[in-house]
mmCIF file of C-alpha atoms in Angstrom:
data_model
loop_
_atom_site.group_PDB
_atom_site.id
_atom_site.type_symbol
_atom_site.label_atom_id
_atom_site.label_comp_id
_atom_site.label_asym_id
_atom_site.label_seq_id
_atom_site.Cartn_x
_atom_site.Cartn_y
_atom_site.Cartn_z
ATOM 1 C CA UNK A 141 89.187 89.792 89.116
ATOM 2 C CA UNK A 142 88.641 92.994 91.209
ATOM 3 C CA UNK A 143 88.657 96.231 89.941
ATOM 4 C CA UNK A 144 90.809 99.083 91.199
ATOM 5 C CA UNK A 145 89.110 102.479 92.189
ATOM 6 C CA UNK A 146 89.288 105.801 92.915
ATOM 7 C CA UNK A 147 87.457 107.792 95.507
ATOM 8 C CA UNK A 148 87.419 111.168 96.662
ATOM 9 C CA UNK A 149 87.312 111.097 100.329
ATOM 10 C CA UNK A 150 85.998 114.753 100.674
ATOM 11 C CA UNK A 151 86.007 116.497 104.186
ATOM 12 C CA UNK A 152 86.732 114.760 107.222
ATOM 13 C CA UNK A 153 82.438 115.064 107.999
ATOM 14 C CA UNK A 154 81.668 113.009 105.253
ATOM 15 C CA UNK A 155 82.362 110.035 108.044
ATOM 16 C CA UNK A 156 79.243 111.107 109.527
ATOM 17 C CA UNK A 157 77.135 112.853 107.064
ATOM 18 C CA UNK A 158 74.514 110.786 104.459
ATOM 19 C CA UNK A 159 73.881 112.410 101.111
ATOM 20 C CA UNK A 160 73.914 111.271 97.560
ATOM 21 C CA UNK A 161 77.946 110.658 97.946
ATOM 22 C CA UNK A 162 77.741 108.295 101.145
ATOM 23 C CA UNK A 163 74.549 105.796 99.487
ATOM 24 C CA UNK A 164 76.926 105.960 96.974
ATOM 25 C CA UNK A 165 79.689 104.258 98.333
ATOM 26 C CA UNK A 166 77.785 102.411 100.448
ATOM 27 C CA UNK A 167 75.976 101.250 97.234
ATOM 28 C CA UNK A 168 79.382 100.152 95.430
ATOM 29 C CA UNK A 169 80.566 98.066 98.367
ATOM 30 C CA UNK A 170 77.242 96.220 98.197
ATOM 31 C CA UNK A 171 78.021 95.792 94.013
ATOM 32 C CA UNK A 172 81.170 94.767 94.273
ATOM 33 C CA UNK A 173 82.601 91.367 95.275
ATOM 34 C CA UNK A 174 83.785 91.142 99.093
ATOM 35 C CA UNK A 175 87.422 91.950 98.677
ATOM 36 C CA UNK A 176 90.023 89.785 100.654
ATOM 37 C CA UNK A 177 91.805 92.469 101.683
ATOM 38 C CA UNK A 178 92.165 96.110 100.550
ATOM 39 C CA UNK A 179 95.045 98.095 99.261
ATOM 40 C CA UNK A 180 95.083 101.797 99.522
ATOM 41 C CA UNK A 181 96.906 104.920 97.985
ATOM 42 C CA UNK A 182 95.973 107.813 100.715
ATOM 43 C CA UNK A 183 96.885 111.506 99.658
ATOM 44 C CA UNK A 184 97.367 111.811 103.400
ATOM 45 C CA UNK A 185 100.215 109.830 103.341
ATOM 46 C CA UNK A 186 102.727 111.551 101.291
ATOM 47 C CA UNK A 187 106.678 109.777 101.498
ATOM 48 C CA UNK A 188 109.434 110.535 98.760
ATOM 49 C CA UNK A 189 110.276 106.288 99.515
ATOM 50 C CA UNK A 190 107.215 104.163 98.371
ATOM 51 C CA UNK A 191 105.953 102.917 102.269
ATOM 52 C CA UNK A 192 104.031 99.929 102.974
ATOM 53 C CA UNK A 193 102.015 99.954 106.156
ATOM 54 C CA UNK A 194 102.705 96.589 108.266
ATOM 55 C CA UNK A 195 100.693 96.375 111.606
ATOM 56 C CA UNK A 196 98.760 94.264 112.851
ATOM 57 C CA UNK A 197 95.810 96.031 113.809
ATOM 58 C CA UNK A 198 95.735 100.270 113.030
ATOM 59 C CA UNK A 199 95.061 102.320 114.970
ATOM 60 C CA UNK A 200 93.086 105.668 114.095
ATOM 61 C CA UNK A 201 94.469 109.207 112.443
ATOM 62 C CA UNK A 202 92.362 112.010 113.025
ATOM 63 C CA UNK A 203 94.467 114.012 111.164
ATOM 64 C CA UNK A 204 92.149 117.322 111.183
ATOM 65 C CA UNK A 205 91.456 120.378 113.478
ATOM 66 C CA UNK A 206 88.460 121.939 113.875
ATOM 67 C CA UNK A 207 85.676 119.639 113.252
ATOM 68 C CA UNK A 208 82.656 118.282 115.382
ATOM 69 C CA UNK A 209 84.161 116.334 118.683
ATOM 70 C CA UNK A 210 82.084 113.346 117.484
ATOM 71 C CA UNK A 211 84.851 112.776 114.699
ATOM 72 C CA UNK A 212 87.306 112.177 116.280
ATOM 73 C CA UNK A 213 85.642 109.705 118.749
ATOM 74 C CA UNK A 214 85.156 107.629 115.345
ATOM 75 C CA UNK A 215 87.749 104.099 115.515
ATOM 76 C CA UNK A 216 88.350 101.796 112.719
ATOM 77 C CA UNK A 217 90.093 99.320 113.888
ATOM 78 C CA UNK A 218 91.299 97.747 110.606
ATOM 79 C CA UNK A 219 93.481 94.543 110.666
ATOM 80 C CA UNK A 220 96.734 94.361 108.365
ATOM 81 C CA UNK A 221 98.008 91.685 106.777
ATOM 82 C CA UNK A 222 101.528 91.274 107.101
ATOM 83 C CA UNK A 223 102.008 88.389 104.585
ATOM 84 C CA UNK A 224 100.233 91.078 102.123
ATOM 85 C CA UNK A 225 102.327 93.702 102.502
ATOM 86 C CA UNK A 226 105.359 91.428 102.215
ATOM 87 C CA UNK A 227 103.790 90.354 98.461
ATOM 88 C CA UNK A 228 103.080 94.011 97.671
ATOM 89 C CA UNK A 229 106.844 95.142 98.709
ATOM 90 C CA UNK A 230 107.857 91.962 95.967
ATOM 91 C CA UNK A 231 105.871 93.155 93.189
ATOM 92 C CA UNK A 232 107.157 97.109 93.447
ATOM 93 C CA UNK A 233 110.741 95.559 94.034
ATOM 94 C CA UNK A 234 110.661 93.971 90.723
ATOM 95 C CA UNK A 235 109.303 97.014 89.338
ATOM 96 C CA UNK A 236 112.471 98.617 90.602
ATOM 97 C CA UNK A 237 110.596 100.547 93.318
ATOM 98 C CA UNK A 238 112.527 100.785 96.387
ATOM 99 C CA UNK A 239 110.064 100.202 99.317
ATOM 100 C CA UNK A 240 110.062 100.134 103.190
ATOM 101 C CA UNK A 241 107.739 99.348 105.633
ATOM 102 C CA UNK A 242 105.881 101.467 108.497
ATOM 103 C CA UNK A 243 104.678 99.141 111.386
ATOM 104 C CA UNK A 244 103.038 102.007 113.500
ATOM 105 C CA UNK A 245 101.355 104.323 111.092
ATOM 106 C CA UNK A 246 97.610 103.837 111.813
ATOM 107 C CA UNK A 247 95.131 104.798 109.263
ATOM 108 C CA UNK A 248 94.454 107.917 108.122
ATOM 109 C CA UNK A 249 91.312 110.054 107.539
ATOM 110 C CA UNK A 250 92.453 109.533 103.376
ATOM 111 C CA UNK A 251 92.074 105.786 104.344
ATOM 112 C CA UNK A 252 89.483 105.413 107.081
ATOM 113 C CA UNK A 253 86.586 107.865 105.624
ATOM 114 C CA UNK A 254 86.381 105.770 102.497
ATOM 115 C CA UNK A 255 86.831 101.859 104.384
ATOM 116 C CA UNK A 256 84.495 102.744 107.260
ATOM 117 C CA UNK A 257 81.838 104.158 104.772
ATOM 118 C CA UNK A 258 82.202 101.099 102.459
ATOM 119 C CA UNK A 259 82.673 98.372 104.912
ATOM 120 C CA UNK A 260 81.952 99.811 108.365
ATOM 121 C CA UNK A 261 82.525 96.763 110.347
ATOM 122 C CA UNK A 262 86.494 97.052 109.755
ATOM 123 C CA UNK A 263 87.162 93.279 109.154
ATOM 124 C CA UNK A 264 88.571 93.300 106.030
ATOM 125 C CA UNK A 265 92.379 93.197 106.214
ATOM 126 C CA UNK A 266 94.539 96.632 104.530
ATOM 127 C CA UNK A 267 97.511 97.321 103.639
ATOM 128 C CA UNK A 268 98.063 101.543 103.399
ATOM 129 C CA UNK A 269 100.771 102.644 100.759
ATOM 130 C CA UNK A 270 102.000 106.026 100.969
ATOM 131 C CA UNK A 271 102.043 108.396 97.651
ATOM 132 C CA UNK A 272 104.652 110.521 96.254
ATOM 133 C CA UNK A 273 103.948 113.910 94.667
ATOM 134 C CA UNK A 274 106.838 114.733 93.278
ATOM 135 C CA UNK A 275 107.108 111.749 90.533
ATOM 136 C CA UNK A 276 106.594 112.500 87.171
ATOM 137 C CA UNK A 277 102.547 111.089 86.120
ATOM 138 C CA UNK A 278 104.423 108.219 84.212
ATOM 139 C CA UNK A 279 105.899 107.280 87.251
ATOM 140 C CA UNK A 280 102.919 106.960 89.742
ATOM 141 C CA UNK A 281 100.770 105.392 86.836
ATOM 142 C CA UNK A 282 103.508 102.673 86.693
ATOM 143 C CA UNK A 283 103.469 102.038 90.184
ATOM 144 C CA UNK A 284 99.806 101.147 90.002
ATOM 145 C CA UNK A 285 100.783 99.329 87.205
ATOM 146 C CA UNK A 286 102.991 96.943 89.273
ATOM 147 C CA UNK A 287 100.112 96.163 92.143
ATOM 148 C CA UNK A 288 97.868 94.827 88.889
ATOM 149 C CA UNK A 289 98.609 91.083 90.122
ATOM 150 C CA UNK A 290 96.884 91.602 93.225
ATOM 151 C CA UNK A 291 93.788 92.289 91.330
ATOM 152 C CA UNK A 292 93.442 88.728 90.829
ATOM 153 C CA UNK A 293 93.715 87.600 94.276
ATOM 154 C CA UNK A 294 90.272 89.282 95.069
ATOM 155 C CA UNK A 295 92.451 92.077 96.521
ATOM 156 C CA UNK A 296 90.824 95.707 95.736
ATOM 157 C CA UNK A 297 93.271 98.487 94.822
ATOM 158 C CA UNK A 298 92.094 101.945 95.865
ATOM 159 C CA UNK A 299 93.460 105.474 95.632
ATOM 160 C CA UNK A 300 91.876 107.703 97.979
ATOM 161 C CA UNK A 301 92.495 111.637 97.442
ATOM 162 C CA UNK A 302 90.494 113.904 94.976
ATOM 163 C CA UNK A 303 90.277 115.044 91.593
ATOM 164 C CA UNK A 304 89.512 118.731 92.198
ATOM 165 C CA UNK A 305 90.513 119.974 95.450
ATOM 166 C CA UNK A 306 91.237 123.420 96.505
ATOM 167 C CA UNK A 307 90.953 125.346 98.969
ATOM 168 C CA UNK A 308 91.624 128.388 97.714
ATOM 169 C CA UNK A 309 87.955 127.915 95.228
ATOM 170 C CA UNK A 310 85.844 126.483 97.641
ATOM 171 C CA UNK A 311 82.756 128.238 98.391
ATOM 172 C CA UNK A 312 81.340 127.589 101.992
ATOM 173 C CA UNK A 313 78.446 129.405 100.586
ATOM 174 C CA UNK A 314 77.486 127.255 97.985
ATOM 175 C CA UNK A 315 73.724 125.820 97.646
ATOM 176 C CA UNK A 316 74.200 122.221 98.321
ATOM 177 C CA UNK A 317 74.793 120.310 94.864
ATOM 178 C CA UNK A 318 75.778 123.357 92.948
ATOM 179 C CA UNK A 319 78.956 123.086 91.163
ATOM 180 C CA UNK A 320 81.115 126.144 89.749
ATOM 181 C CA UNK A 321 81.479 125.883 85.962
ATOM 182 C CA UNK A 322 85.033 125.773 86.178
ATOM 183 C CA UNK A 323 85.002 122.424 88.183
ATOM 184 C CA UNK A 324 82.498 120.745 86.181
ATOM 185 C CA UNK A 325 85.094 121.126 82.937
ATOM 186 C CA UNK A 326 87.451 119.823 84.410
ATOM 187 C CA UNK A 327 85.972 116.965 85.119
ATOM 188 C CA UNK A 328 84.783 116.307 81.979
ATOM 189 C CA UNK A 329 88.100 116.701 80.322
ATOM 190 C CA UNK A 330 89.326 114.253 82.830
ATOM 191 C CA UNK A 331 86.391 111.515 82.415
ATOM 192 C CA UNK A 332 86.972 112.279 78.366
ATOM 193 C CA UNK A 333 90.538 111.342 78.907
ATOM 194 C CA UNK A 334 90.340 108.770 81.356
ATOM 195 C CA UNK A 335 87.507 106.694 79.458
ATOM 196 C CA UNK A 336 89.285 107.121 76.223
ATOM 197 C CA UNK A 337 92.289 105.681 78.401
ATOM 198 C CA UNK A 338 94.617 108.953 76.661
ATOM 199 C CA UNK A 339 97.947 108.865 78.865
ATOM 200 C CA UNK A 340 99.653 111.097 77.168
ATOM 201 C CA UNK A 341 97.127 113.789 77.435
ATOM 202 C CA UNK A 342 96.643 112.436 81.159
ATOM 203 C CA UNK A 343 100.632 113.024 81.691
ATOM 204 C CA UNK A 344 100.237 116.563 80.671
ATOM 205 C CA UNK A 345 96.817 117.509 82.009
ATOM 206 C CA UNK A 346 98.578 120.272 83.678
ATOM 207 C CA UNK A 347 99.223 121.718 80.621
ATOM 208 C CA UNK A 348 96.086 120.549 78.015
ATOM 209 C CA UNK A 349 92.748 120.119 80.994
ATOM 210 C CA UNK A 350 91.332 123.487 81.556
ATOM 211 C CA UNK A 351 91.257 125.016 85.021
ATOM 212 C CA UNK A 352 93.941 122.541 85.811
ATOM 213 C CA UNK A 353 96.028 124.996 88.058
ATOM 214 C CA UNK A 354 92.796 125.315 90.072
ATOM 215 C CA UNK A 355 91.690 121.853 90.253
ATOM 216 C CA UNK A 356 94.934 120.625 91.141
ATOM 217 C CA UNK A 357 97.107 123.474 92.648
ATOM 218 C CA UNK A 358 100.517 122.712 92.557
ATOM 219 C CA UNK A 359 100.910 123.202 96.410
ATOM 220 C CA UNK A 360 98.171 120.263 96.727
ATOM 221 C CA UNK A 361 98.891 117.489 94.023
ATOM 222 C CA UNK A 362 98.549 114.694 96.636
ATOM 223 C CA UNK A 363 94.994 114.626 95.991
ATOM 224 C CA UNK A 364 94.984 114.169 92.304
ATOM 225 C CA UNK A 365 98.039 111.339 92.197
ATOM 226 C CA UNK A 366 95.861 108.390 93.919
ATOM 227 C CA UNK A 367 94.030 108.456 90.383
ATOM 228 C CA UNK A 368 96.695 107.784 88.555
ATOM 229 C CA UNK A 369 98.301 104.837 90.858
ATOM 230 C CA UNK A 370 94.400 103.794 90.651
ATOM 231 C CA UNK A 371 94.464 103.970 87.215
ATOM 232 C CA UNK A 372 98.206 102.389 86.939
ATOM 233 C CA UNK A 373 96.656 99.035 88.770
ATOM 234 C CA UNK A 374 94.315 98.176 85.783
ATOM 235 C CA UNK A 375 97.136 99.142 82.896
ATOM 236 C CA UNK A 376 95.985 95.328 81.942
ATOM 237 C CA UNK A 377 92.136 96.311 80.957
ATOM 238 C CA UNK A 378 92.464 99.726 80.237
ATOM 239 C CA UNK A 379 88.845 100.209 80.952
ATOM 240 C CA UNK A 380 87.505 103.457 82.912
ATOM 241 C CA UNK A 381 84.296 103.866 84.088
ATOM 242 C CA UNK A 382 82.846 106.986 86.285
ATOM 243 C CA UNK A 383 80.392 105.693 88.684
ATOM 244 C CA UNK A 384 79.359 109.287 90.253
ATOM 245 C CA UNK A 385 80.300 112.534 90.548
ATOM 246 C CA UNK A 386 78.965 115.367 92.740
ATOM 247 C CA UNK A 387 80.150 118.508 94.297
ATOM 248 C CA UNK A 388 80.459 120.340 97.987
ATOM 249 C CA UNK A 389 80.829 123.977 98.440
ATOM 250 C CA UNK A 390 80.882 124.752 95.203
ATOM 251 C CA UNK A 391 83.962 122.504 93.350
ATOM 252 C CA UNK A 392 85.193 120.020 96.414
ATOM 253 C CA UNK A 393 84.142 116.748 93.483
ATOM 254 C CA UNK A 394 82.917 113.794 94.454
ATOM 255 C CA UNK A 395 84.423 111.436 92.283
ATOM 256 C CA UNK A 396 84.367 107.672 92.069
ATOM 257 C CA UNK A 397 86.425 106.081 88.797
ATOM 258 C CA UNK A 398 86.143 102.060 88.522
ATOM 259 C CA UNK A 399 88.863 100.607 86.356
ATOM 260 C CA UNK A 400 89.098 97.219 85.062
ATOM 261 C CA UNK A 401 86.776 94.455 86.211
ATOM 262 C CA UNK A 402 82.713 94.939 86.377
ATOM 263 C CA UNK A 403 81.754 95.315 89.346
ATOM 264 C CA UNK A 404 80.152 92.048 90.575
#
């Protein structure tokens, strides 16, 4: 049995910076069991229809302006795996999720950042899902809840996207590591919540966490919702686990949630 996960995927540079965050991830993959194939949630791929991405081999997003040129001369040539994404469309169908499939989306920096850093030599197959802002919590937990089954096929479920995230708070003058007070409780109404497994506090954190509106402006939910399909996918442990947390400029977290299995 895999776990599912959550990881924030942080700036676009995180592909070719190492700090604590990066041995971090690079740590997990070496923890964990070697995944068949991977599933992933990217809050850069937002679609009010659930889609299912379906080609063969993706090609690269650099979705991002402004950065050092040697980002976007970064590949990760990822294989899919059609026969995958044709099992994941059946298990949200019978959940009653409609679903279509995207055979030319490539990958993007949501999805790549986080594979590459984990398992750099892109030969484990994925299949990307699109998320949807605009459901209701109860809605994006359940369809996690319907990929569960996958779990047990030694496929790993992640969301990708990030648990505070705002642009508006960051600090670009922020001592590396230090973390505005704000931030930090929110996070730790969120890990109290999450380990505790509370969904109906979860369903309303934008009402009951503190500093919720600045964690997770409403203009910029994408990057919170991957926790919850994350968290959706292991609805049949219900056990949470925070693995690390850190902090760029200030209050961009670093978060990475483990849910169901021990890692290997």
């Amino acid at each position: 049995m895999m776990p599912s996960l959550f990881i924030a995927h942080g700036a676009p540079t995180l592909a070719i910076e190492k700090n604590e965050y990066t041995d971090a991830l690079q740590d997990l993959a070496g923890r964990l069991k070697r995944p068949r194939a991977v599933v992933i949630l990217s809050a850069h791929w937002e679609s009010p229809v659930q889609e299912i991405g379906s080609a063969d081999v993706y090609g690269t997003i650099h979705d991002f302006g402004g950065f050092p040129r040697e980002l976007y001369e970064i590949q990760y040539p990822a294989p899919g795996d059609r026969l995958l994404a044709e099992e994941t469309a059946a298990l949200l169908r019978s959940a009653g999720v409609p679903v279509r499939f995207h055979p030319a989306r490539g990958l993007d920096h949501g999805a790549w950042v986080v594979l590459r850093l984990m398992y750099p030599d892109a030969d484990i197959p994925v299949v990307p899902l699109s998320v949807n802002p605009a459901l209701a919590p109860e809605e994006q937990y359940a369809i996690g809840r319907a990929l569960s089954p996958l779990r047990r096929r030694d496929i790993l479920v992640i969301g990708s996207g990030g648990t505070v995230h705002n642009f508006a708070k960051m600090n670009m003058r922020a001592e590396p590591g230090r973390a505005d007070e704000w931030a930090v409780l929110f996070e730790e109404w969120l890990r109290e919540k999450l380990t505790a497994w509370d969904l109906p506090a979860l369903y309303r954190y934008r009402e009951l966490a503190p500093y919720a509106e600045w964690a997770v402006p409403r203009h910029g939910s994408e990057h919170f919702v991957p926790l919850l399909y994350a968290m959706g996918a292991a609805d049949d442990e219900r056990r949470a686990e925070r693995l690390h947390l850190s902090f760029q400029l200030g209050s961009l977290s670093h978060a990475i949630w483990q849910f169901g299995a021990e890692p290997a």
